[in-house]
Amino acid sequence: MAAASELFTHFIGGRWVEGSGGRTFERRNPATGALVGTFAQGGPAEVDAAVAAAKSSFDSWRRYPAPRRGELLFRAGQLLLDRKEQLAREMTEEMGKVLSEARGDVQEAIDMAFYMAGEGRRMSGQTVPSEMRDKFQMSVRKPLGVCGVVTPWNFPMAIPSWKIFPALIAGNTVVFKPASATPRMAIRFVEALEEAGVPAGVVNLVLGTGAEVGDAIVAHPDVPLVTFTGSTATGTDVAVRGAELNKRVSLEMGGKNAVIVMDDADLALATDGILWSAFGTAGQRCTAASRVVVHRAVQRELVERLVARVGGMRLGDGLDETVDVGPLVSARQLETVAEYVSVGKREGARLAAGGEVVREGALAQGHFHQPTVFDDARPGMRIAQEEIFGPVTALIPVDSLGEAIDVVNGVPYGLSASIFTADVNRAFRAMQDIFTGILYVNAGTTGAEIHLPFGGTKATGNGHREAGTAALDFFTEWQSIYVDYSGKLQRAQIDPVEGTGTI
Ligand code: UN1
């Protein structure tokens, strides 16, 4: 691990550089307040340099055979695997999630590296027959150029991997701006690519704020595509500004994910699923279960089970393996969560467990909030409509599956939902009628695997998907190619084909 006095820098054109302004920023461990590192703070000048490097390396990178690009990704994935434990510890120090989850975050990046590396030998298009004789036709994927990658702090390895690996395998080059809360993880990610042998200029990293670095990337005329994960407000702004410049923009934004618990559900399993998806990563997941839509017949029993378990959850530094819930990422995030808890109380939901900021003893230096359960919330309340991004969930009682589905769908977002039921008909009804990008049956709302599309409907996204082969649809353009080897002009839709009839 680097000494605290080391200055962590940008990576531009294959070199680690401090940039021009001389400004720096610090990151502190959200559990202890200890210094994680001091980082160069970039701005438009560093973005210009990074885009120039990415632009000039594009032509050779796009012609670097895709299976060879894949080999570099395999190597990067192997380096992440070799370093998994160390990276997980550094992640916990930098953003607070408990160690077991940090290992999962690194693993998700490893999985994505290996998966996208394999795409280097597939990247399938179509070959289809022609209407004419002696004519061949196919579609192939083409990269677009420099891809702007703007990522959040809650999955500091996994989310960059969802964006950067497919961007690279498709032959694009990258300018990467990570969240200011997780610059060290971004550096570790880029180090793996550098050491794997990715050529200079293909991946560039600029550290700094969204207002300076993120904005400059979105505004840069030489960045034709931007992929962003973060708040709906910022994402919408990126989309508007991107549209003015005719850019392709992929957005992953807020969620207000719900678990349905029917009266025939296995309540022990539902309790496990709810606790894991509501309080994992201290609720700071786009996919976190911040609503539990429960059938009235089992409401009381479910609340009792949840309250009994929540009381036993240990808060603390995620490096301690006995800890269940780590800190929130920042003092500001803690404030937001505390504010939502008071909103919930004012709105008349019943606080069933937790509800307090914790400042005692060993936790005094960190941003800790108790895991919190509200009961008897109504679907229109703010705590049942707005993304909280913290360890807070609200039970909403209903009388039927139809009502439950209406409640699940009755929010502006559409990322993830789940249903606990023993009845296959109810499960299929939920699959049919819930309009989210991800749906789970008899599991919580988190835990997506990297080889299926990830993303959401409505205000969660703008129609693109990350992960799976669907990711390639964002990072490539289709080119349809027609090869006429008849030696004569053949006009599609017009000329008759000798020896055939017409319909
Ligand atoms: C996120 O919350 O932004 O499905 C990503 C999950 C994780 C990824 C979450 N695999 O919860």
PDB file of N, CA and C in Angstrom, residues 82-151:
ATOM      1  N   ASP A  82      -5.157 -12.025  -8.837  1.00  0.00           N
ATOM      2  CA  ASP A  82      -3.967 -12.188  -7.978  1.00  0.00           C
ATOM      3  C   ASP A  82      -3.999 -11.211  -6.805  1.00  0.00           C
ATOM      4  N   ARG A  83      -4.575 -10.018  -7.049  1.00  0.00           N
ATOM      5  CA  ARG A  83      -4.534  -8.947  -6.043  1.00  0.00           C
ATOM      6  C   ARG A  83      -5.856  -8.802  -5.300  1.00  0.00           C
ATOM      7  N   LYS A  84      -6.735  -9.751  -5.478  1.00  0.00           N
ATOM      8  CA  LYS A  84      -8.117  -9.571  -4.997  1.00  0.00           C
ATOM      9  C   LYS A  84      -8.175  -9.174  -3.517  1.00  0.00           C
ATOM     10  N   GLU A  85      -7.426  -9.864  -2.681  1.00  0.00           N
ATOM     11  CA  GLU A  85      -7.531  -9.609  -1.243  1.00  0.00           C
ATOM     12  C   GLU A  85      -7.053  -8.196  -0.900  1.00  0.00           C
ATOM     13  N   GLN A  86      -5.925  -7.829  -1.465  1.00  0.00           N
ATOM     14  CA  GLN A  86      -5.375  -6.494  -1.199  1.00  0.00           C
ATOM     15  C   GLN A  86      -6.328  -5.405  -1.728  1.00  0.00           C
ATOM     16  N   LEU A  87      -6.848  -5.617  -2.913  1.00  0.00           N
ATOM     17  CA  LEU A  87      -7.767  -4.633  -3.498  1.00  0.00           C
ATOM     18  C   LEU A  87      -9.024  -4.506  -2.660  1.00  0.00           C
ATOM     19  N   ALA A  88      -9.521  -5.634  -2.169  1.00  0.00           N
ATOM     20  CA  ALA A  88     -10.742  -5.602  -1.357  1.00  0.00           C
ATOM     21  C   ALA A  88     -10.502  -4.800  -0.081  1.00  0.00           C
ATOM     22  N   ARG A  89      -9.337  -5.007   0.534  1.00  0.00           N
ATOM     23  CA  ARG A  89      -9.023  -4.247   1.763  1.00  0.00           C
ATOM     24  C   ARG A  89      -8.943  -2.757   1.459  1.00  0.00           C
ATOM     25  N   GLU A  90      -8.294  -2.429   0.380  1.00  0.00           N
ATOM     26  CA  GLU A  90      -8.182  -1.009   0.032  1.00  0.00           C
ATOM     27  C   GLU A  90      -9.559  -0.406  -0.272  1.00  0.00           C
ATOM     28  N   MET A  91     -10.418  -1.218  -0.878  1.00  0.00           N
ATOM     29  CA  MET A  91     -11.760  -0.716  -1.180  1.00  0.00           C
ATOM     30  C   MET A  91     -12.535  -0.432   0.109  1.00  0.00           C
ATOM     31  N   THR A  92     -12.447  -1.364   1.052  1.00  0.00           N
ATOM     32  CA  THR A  92     -13.145  -1.151   2.331  1.00  0.00           C
ATOM     33  C   THR A  92     -12.634   0.120   3.004  1.00  0.00           C
ATOM     34  N   GLU A  93     -11.329   0.314   2.972  1.00  0.00           N
ATOM     35  CA  GLU A  93     -10.775   1.540   3.571  1.00  0.00           C
ATOM     36  C   GLU A  93     -11.256   2.798   2.852  1.00  0.00           C
ATOM     37  N   GLU A  94     -11.402   2.682   1.540  1.00  0.00           N
ATOM     38  CA  GLU A  94     -11.697   3.894   0.770  1.00  0.00           C
ATOM     39  C   GLU A  94     -13.173   4.272   0.801  1.00  0.00           C
ATOM     40  N   MET A  95     -14.067   3.253   0.747  1.00  0.00           N
ATOM     41  CA  MET A  95     -15.491   3.634   0.689  1.00  0.00           C
ATOM     42  C   MET A  95     -16.384   2.923   1.707  1.00  0.00           C
ATOM     43  N   GLY A  96     -15.836   2.000   2.474  1.00  0.00           N
ATOM     44  CA  GLY A  96     -16.549   1.539   3.657  1.00  0.00           C
ATOM     45  C   GLY A  96     -17.269   0.207   3.581  1.00  0.00           C
ATOM     46  N   LYS A  97     -17.551  -0.334   2.384  1.00  0.00           N
ATOM     47  CA  LYS A  97     -18.337  -1.574   2.362  1.00  0.00           C
ATOM     48  C   LYS A  97     -17.569  -2.691   3.063  1.00  0.00           C
ATOM     49  N   VAL A  98     -18.288  -3.636   3.674  1.00  0.00           N
ATOM     50  CA  VAL A  98     -17.611  -4.669   4.458  1.00  0.00           C
ATOM     51  C   VAL A  98     -16.776  -5.548   3.525  1.00  0.00           C
ATOM     52  N   LEU A  99     -15.749  -6.145   4.120  1.00  0.00           N
ATOM     53  CA  LEU A  99     -14.734  -6.841   3.334  1.00  0.00           C
ATOM     54  C   LEU A  99     -15.310  -7.920   2.412  1.00  0.00           C
ATOM     55  N   SER A 100     -16.270  -8.696   2.909  1.00  0.00           N
ATOM     56  CA  SER A 100     -16.809  -9.777   2.060  1.00  0.00           C
ATOM     57  C   SER A 100     -17.464  -9.175   0.806  1.00  0.00           C
ATOM     58  N   GLU A 101     -18.109  -8.027   0.970  1.00  0.00           N
ATOM     59  CA  GLU A 101     -18.743  -7.390  -0.193  1.00  0.00           C
ATOM     60  C   GLU A 101     -17.703  -6.734  -1.101  1.00  0.00           C
ATOM     61  N   ALA A 102     -16.633  -6.224  -0.496  1.00  0.00           N
ATOM     62  CA  ALA A 102     -15.557  -5.638  -1.317  1.00  0.00           C
ATOM     63  C   ALA A 102     -14.923  -6.732  -2.174  1.00  0.00           C
ATOM     64  N   ARG A 103     -14.764  -7.917  -1.583  1.00  0.00           N
ATOM     65  CA  ARG A 103     -14.231  -9.037  -2.392  1.00  0.00           C
ATOM     66  C   ARG A 103     -15.180  -9.331  -3.556  1.00  0.00           C
ATOM     67  N   GLY A 104     -16.469  -9.270  -3.292  1.00  0.00           N
ATOM     68  CA  GLY A 104     -17.452  -9.511  -4.356  1.00  0.00           C
ATOM     69  C   GLY A 104     -17.364  -8.461  -5.449  1.00  0.00           C
ATOM     70  N   ASP A 105     -17.112  -7.225  -5.049  1.00  0.00           N
ATOM     71  CA  ASP A 105     -16.997  -6.127  -6.009  1.00  0.00           C
ATOM     72  C   ASP A 105     -15.805  -6.371  -6.944  1.00  0.00           C
ATOM     73  N   VAL A 106     -14.657  -6.754  -6.343  1.00  0.00           N
ATOM     74  CA  VAL A 106     -13.478  -7.054  -7.168  1.00  0.00           C
ATOM     75  C   VAL A 106     -13.774  -8.264  -8.057  1.00  0.00           C
ATOM     76  N   GLN A 107     -14.449  -9.270  -7.489  1.00  0.00           N
ATOM     77  CA  GLN A 107     -14.759 -10.475  -8.266  1.00  0.00           C
ATOM     78  C   GLN A 107     -15.622 -10.132  -9.480  1.00  0.00           C
ATOM     79  N   GLU A 108     -16.544  -9.186  -9.282  1.00  0.00           N
ATOM     80  CA  GLU A 108     -17.420  -8.808 -10.394  1.00  0.00           C
ATOM     81  C   GLU A 108     -16.592  -8.219 -11.543  1.00  0.00           C
ATOM     82  N   ALA A 109     -15.545  -7.464 -11.186  1.00  0.00           N
ATOM     83  CA  ALA A 109     -14.655  -6.914 -12.224  1.00  0.00           C
ATOM     84  C   ALA A 109     -13.858  -8.031 -12.903  1.00  0.00           C
ATOM     85  N   ILE A 110     -13.427  -9.008 -12.114  1.00  0.00           N
ATOM     86  CA  ILE A 110     -12.686 -10.149 -12.689  1.00  0.00           C
ATOM     87  C   ILE A 110     -13.608 -10.909 -13.661  1.00  0.00           C
ATOM     88  N   ASP A 111     -14.827 -11.159 -13.209  1.00  0.00           N
ATOM     89  CA  ASP A 111     -15.791 -11.870 -14.065  1.00  0.00           C
ATOM     90  C   ASP A 111     -15.989 -11.116 -15.381  1.00  0.00           C
ATOM     91  N   MET A 112     -16.118  -9.798 -15.261  1.00  0.00           N
ATOM     92  CA  MET A 112     -16.376  -9.004 -16.464  1.00  0.00           C
ATOM     93  C   MET A 112     -15.154  -9.001 -17.385  1.00  0.00           C
ATOM     94  N   ALA A 113     -13.967  -8.981 -16.803  1.00  0.00           N
ATOM     95  CA  ALA A 113     -12.746  -9.026 -17.633  1.00  0.00           C
ATOM     96  C   ALA A 113     -12.732 -10.321 -18.440  1.00  0.00           C
ATOM     97  N   PHE A 114     -12.979 -11.440 -17.777  1.00  0.00           N
ATOM     98  CA  PHE A 114     -12.905 -12.731 -18.469  1.00  0.00           C
ATOM     99  C   PHE A 114     -14.037 -12.864 -19.497  1.00  0.00           C
ATOM    100  N   TYR A 115     -15.212 -12.375 -19.112  1.00  0.00           N
ATOM    101  CA  TYR A 115     -16.354 -12.474 -20.029  1.00  0.00           C
ATOM    102  C   TYR A 115     -16.115 -11.647 -21.298  1.00  0.00           C
ATOM    103  N   MET A 116     -15.708 -10.391 -21.100  1.00  0.00           N
ATOM    104  CA  MET A 116     -15.498  -9.533 -22.270  1.00  0.00           C
ATOM    105  C   MET A 116     -14.257  -9.965 -23.066  1.00  0.00           C
ATOM    106  N   ALA A 117     -13.268 -10.533 -22.377  1.00  0.00           N
ATOM    107  CA  ALA A 117     -12.106 -11.070 -23.099  1.00  0.00           C
ATOM    108  C   ALA A 117     -12.580 -12.118 -24.101  1.00  0.00           C
ATOM    109  N   GLY A 118     -13.509 -12.975 -23.681  1.00  0.00           N
ATOM    110  CA  GLY A 118     -14.053 -13.994 -24.584  1.00  0.00           C
ATOM    111  C   GLY A 118     -14.793 -13.377 -25.762  1.00  0.00           C
ATOM    112  N   GLU A 119     -15.420 -12.229 -25.528  1.00  0.00           N
ATOM    113  CA  GLU A 119     -16.129 -11.553 -26.635  1.00  0.00           C
ATOM    114  C   GLU A 119     -15.167 -11.166 -27.763  1.00  0.00           C
ATOM    115  N   GLY A 120     -13.895 -11.039 -27.415  1.00  0.00           N
ATOM    116  CA  GLY A 120     -12.903 -10.737 -28.446  1.00  0.00           C
ATOM    117  C   GLY A 120     -12.871 -11.794 -29.540  1.00  0.00           C
ATOM    118  N   ARG A 121     -13.296 -13.012 -29.220  1.00  0.00           N
ATOM    119  CA  ARG A 121     -13.347 -14.071 -30.240  1.00  0.00           C
ATOM    120  C   ARG A 121     -14.772 -14.322 -30.741  1.00  0.00           C
ATOM    121  N   ARG A 122     -15.723 -13.489 -30.303  1.00  0.00           N
ATOM    122  CA  ARG A 122     -17.098 -13.665 -30.803  1.00  0.00           C
ATOM    123  C   ARG A 122     -17.561 -12.383 -31.483  1.00  0.00           C
ATOM    124  N   MET A 123     -17.987 -11.420 -30.655  1.00  0.00           N
ATOM    125  CA  MET A 123     -18.438 -10.117 -31.179  1.00  0.00           C
ATOM    126  C   MET A 123     -19.345 -10.327 -32.388  1.00  0.00           C
ATOM    127  N   SER A 124     -20.307 -11.209 -32.206  1.00  0.00           N
ATOM    128  CA  SER A 124     -21.038 -11.718 -33.363  1.00  0.00           C
ATOM    129  C   SER A 124     -21.884 -10.655 -34.047  1.00  0.00           C
ATOM    130  N   GLY A 125     -21.912 -10.733 -35.360  1.00  0.00           N
ATOM    131  CA  GLY A 125     -22.898 -10.018 -36.156  1.00  0.00           C
ATOM    132  C   GLY A 125     -23.797 -11.050 -36.809  1.00  0.00           C
ATOM    133  N   GLN A 126     -24.418 -10.651 -37.915  1.00  0.00           N
ATOM    134  CA  GLN A 126     -25.293 -11.581 -38.638  1.00  0.00           C
ATOM    135  C   GLN A 126     -24.771 -11.795 -40.042  1.00  0.00           C
ATOM    136  N   THR A 127     -24.945 -12.996 -40.572  1.00  0.00           N
ATOM    137  CA  THR A 127     -24.870 -13.152 -42.018  1.00  0.00           C
ATOM    138  C   THR A 127     -26.245 -13.633 -42.442  1.00  0.00           C
ATOM    139  N   VAL A 128     -26.794 -13.005 -43.452  1.00  0.00           N
ATOM    140  CA  VAL A 128     -28.151 -13.344 -43.890  1.00  0.00           C
ATOM    141  C   VAL A 128     -28.163 -13.491 -45.413  1.00  0.00           C
ATOM    142  N   PRO A 129     -29.097 -14.275 -45.938  1.00  0.00           N
ATOM    143  CA  PRO A 129     -29.152 -14.434 -47.396  1.00  0.00           C
ATOM    144  C   PRO A 129     -29.601 -13.150 -48.082  1.00  0.00           C
ATOM    145  N   SER A 130     -29.233 -13.030 -49.348  1.00  0.00           N
ATOM    146  CA  SER A 130     -29.663 -11.879 -50.140  1.00  0.00           C
ATOM    147  C   SER A 130     -30.900 -12.219 -50.964  1.00  0.00           C
ATOM    148  N   GLU A 131     -31.628 -11.190 -51.364  1.00  0.00           N
ATOM    149  CA  GLU A 131     -32.748 -11.361 -52.305  1.00  0.00           C
ATOM    150  C   GLU A 131     -32.264 -11.703 -53.706  1.00  0.00           C
ATOM    151  N   MET A 132     -30.989 -11.339 -53.967  1.00  0.00           N
ATOM    152  CA  MET A 132     -30.441 -11.496 -55.304  1.00  0.00           C
ATOM    153  C   MET A 132     -29.506 -12.704 -55.344  1.00  0.00           C
ATOM    154  N   ARG A 133     -29.202 -13.128 -56.561  1.00  0.00           N
ATOM    155  CA  ARG A 133     -28.186 -14.173 -56.700  1.00  0.00           C
ATOM    156  C   ARG A 133     -26.790 -13.569 -56.572  1.00  0.00           C
ATOM    157  N   ASP A 134     -25.833 -14.376 -56.179  1.00  0.00           N
ATOM    158  CA  ASP A 134     -24.427 -13.987 -56.170  1.00  0.00           C
ATOM    159  C   ASP A 134     -24.193 -12.676 -55.406  1.00  0.00           C
ATOM    160  N   LYS A 135     -24.749 -12.648 -54.248  1.00  0.00           N
ATOM    161  CA  LYS A 135     -24.590 -11.467 -53.390  1.00  0.00           C
ATOM    162  C   LYS A 135     -24.534 -11.960 -51.940  1.00  0.00           C
ATOM    163  N   PHE A 136     -23.582 -11.421 -51.187  1.00  0.00           N
ATOM    164  CA  PHE A 136     -23.352 -11.847 -49.802  1.00  0.00           C
ATOM    165  C   PHE A 136     -23.603 -10.659 -48.888  1.00  0.00           C
ATOM    166  N   GLN A 137     -24.178 -10.911 -47.708  1.00  0.00           N
ATOM    167  CA  GLN A 137     -24.378  -9.768 -46.816  1.00  0.00           C
ATOM    168  C   GLN A 137     -24.276 -10.150 -45.343  1.00  0.00           C
ATOM    169  N   MET A 138     -23.788  -9.173 -44.582  1.00  0.00           N
ATOM    170  CA  MET A 138     -23.511  -9.412 -43.157  1.00  0.00           C
ATOM    171  C   MET A 138     -23.515  -8.083 -42.407  1.00  0.00           C
ATOM    172  N   SER A 139     -23.582  -8.194 -41.092  1.00  0.00           N
ATOM    173  CA  SER A 139     -23.423  -6.983 -40.270  1.00  0.00           C
ATOM    174  C   SER A 139     -22.248  -7.202 -39.323  1.00  0.00           C
ATOM    175  N   VAL A 140     -21.482  -6.146 -39.129  1.00  0.00           N
ATOM    176  CA  VAL A 140     -20.330  -6.225 -38.222  1.00  0.00           C
ATOM    177  C   VAL A 140     -20.383  -5.043 -37.251  1.00  0.00           C
ATOM    178  N   ARG A 141     -19.760  -5.250 -36.098  1.00  0.00           N
ATOM    179  CA  ARG A 141     -19.724  -4.182 -35.084  1.00  0.00           C
ATOM    180  C   ARG A 141     -18.495  -3.307 -35.291  1.00  0.00           C
ATOM    181  N   LYS A 142     -18.680  -2.013 -35.116  1.00  0.00           N
ATOM    182  CA  LYS A 142     -17.583  -1.058 -35.252  1.00  0.00           C
ATOM    183  C   LYS A 142     -17.472  -0.212 -33.995  1.00  0.00           C
ATOM    184  N   PRO A 143     -16.261   0.068 -33.535  1.00  0.00           N
ATOM    185  CA  PRO A 143     -16.117   0.993 -32.397  1.00  0.00           C
ATOM    186  C   PRO A 143     -16.391   2.421 -32.843  1.00  0.00           C
ATOM    187  N   LEU A 144     -16.645   3.304 -31.857  1.00  0.00           N
ATOM    188  CA  LEU A 144     -16.984   4.691 -32.201  1.00  0.00           C
ATOM    189  C   LEU A 144     -15.833   5.659 -32.015  1.00  0.00           C
ATOM    190  N   GLY A 145     -14.929   5.339 -31.078  1.00  0.00           N
ATOM    191  CA  GLY A 145     -13.838   6.283 -30.823  1.00  0.00           C
ATOM    192  C   GLY A 145     -13.575   6.421 -29.336  1.00  0.00           C
ATOM    193  N   VAL A 146     -13.475   7.671 -28.876  1.00  0.00           N
ATOM    194  CA  VAL A 146     -13.148   7.917 -27.466  1.00  0.00           C
ATOM    195  C   VAL A 146     -14.424   7.830 -26.627  1.00  0.00           C
ATOM    196  N   CYS A 147     -14.355   6.999 -25.608  1.00  0.00           N
ATOM    197  CA  CYS A 147     -15.513   6.811 -24.750  1.00  0.00           C
ATOM    198  C   CYS A 147     -15.261   7.478 -23.396  1.00  0.00           C
ATOM    199  N   GLY A 148     -16.144   8.385 -22.992  1.00  0.00           N
ATOM    200  CA  GLY A 148     -16.065   9.007 -21.662  1.00  0.00           C
ATOM    201  C   GLY A 148     -16.759   8.113 -20.649  1.00  0.00           C
ATOM    202  N   VAL A 149     -16.049   7.771 -19.580  1.00  0.00           N
ATOM    203  CA  VAL A 149     -16.573   6.833 -18.577  1.00  0.00           C
ATOM    204  C   VAL A 149     -16.637   7.547 -17.226  1.00  0.00           C
ATOM    205  N   VAL A 150     -17.832   7.773 -16.726  1.00  0.00           N
ATOM    206  CA  VAL A 150     -17.995   8.502 -15.466  1.00  0.00           C
ATOM    207  C   VAL A 150     -18.699   7.579 -14.469  1.00  0.00           C
ATOM    208  N   THR A 151     -18.004   7.264 -13.367  1.00  0.00           N
ATOM    209  CA  THR A 151     -18.492   6.192 -12.486  1.00  0.00           C
ATOM    210  C   THR A 151     -18.715   6.664 -11.054  1.00  0.00           C
TER     211      THR A 151
END
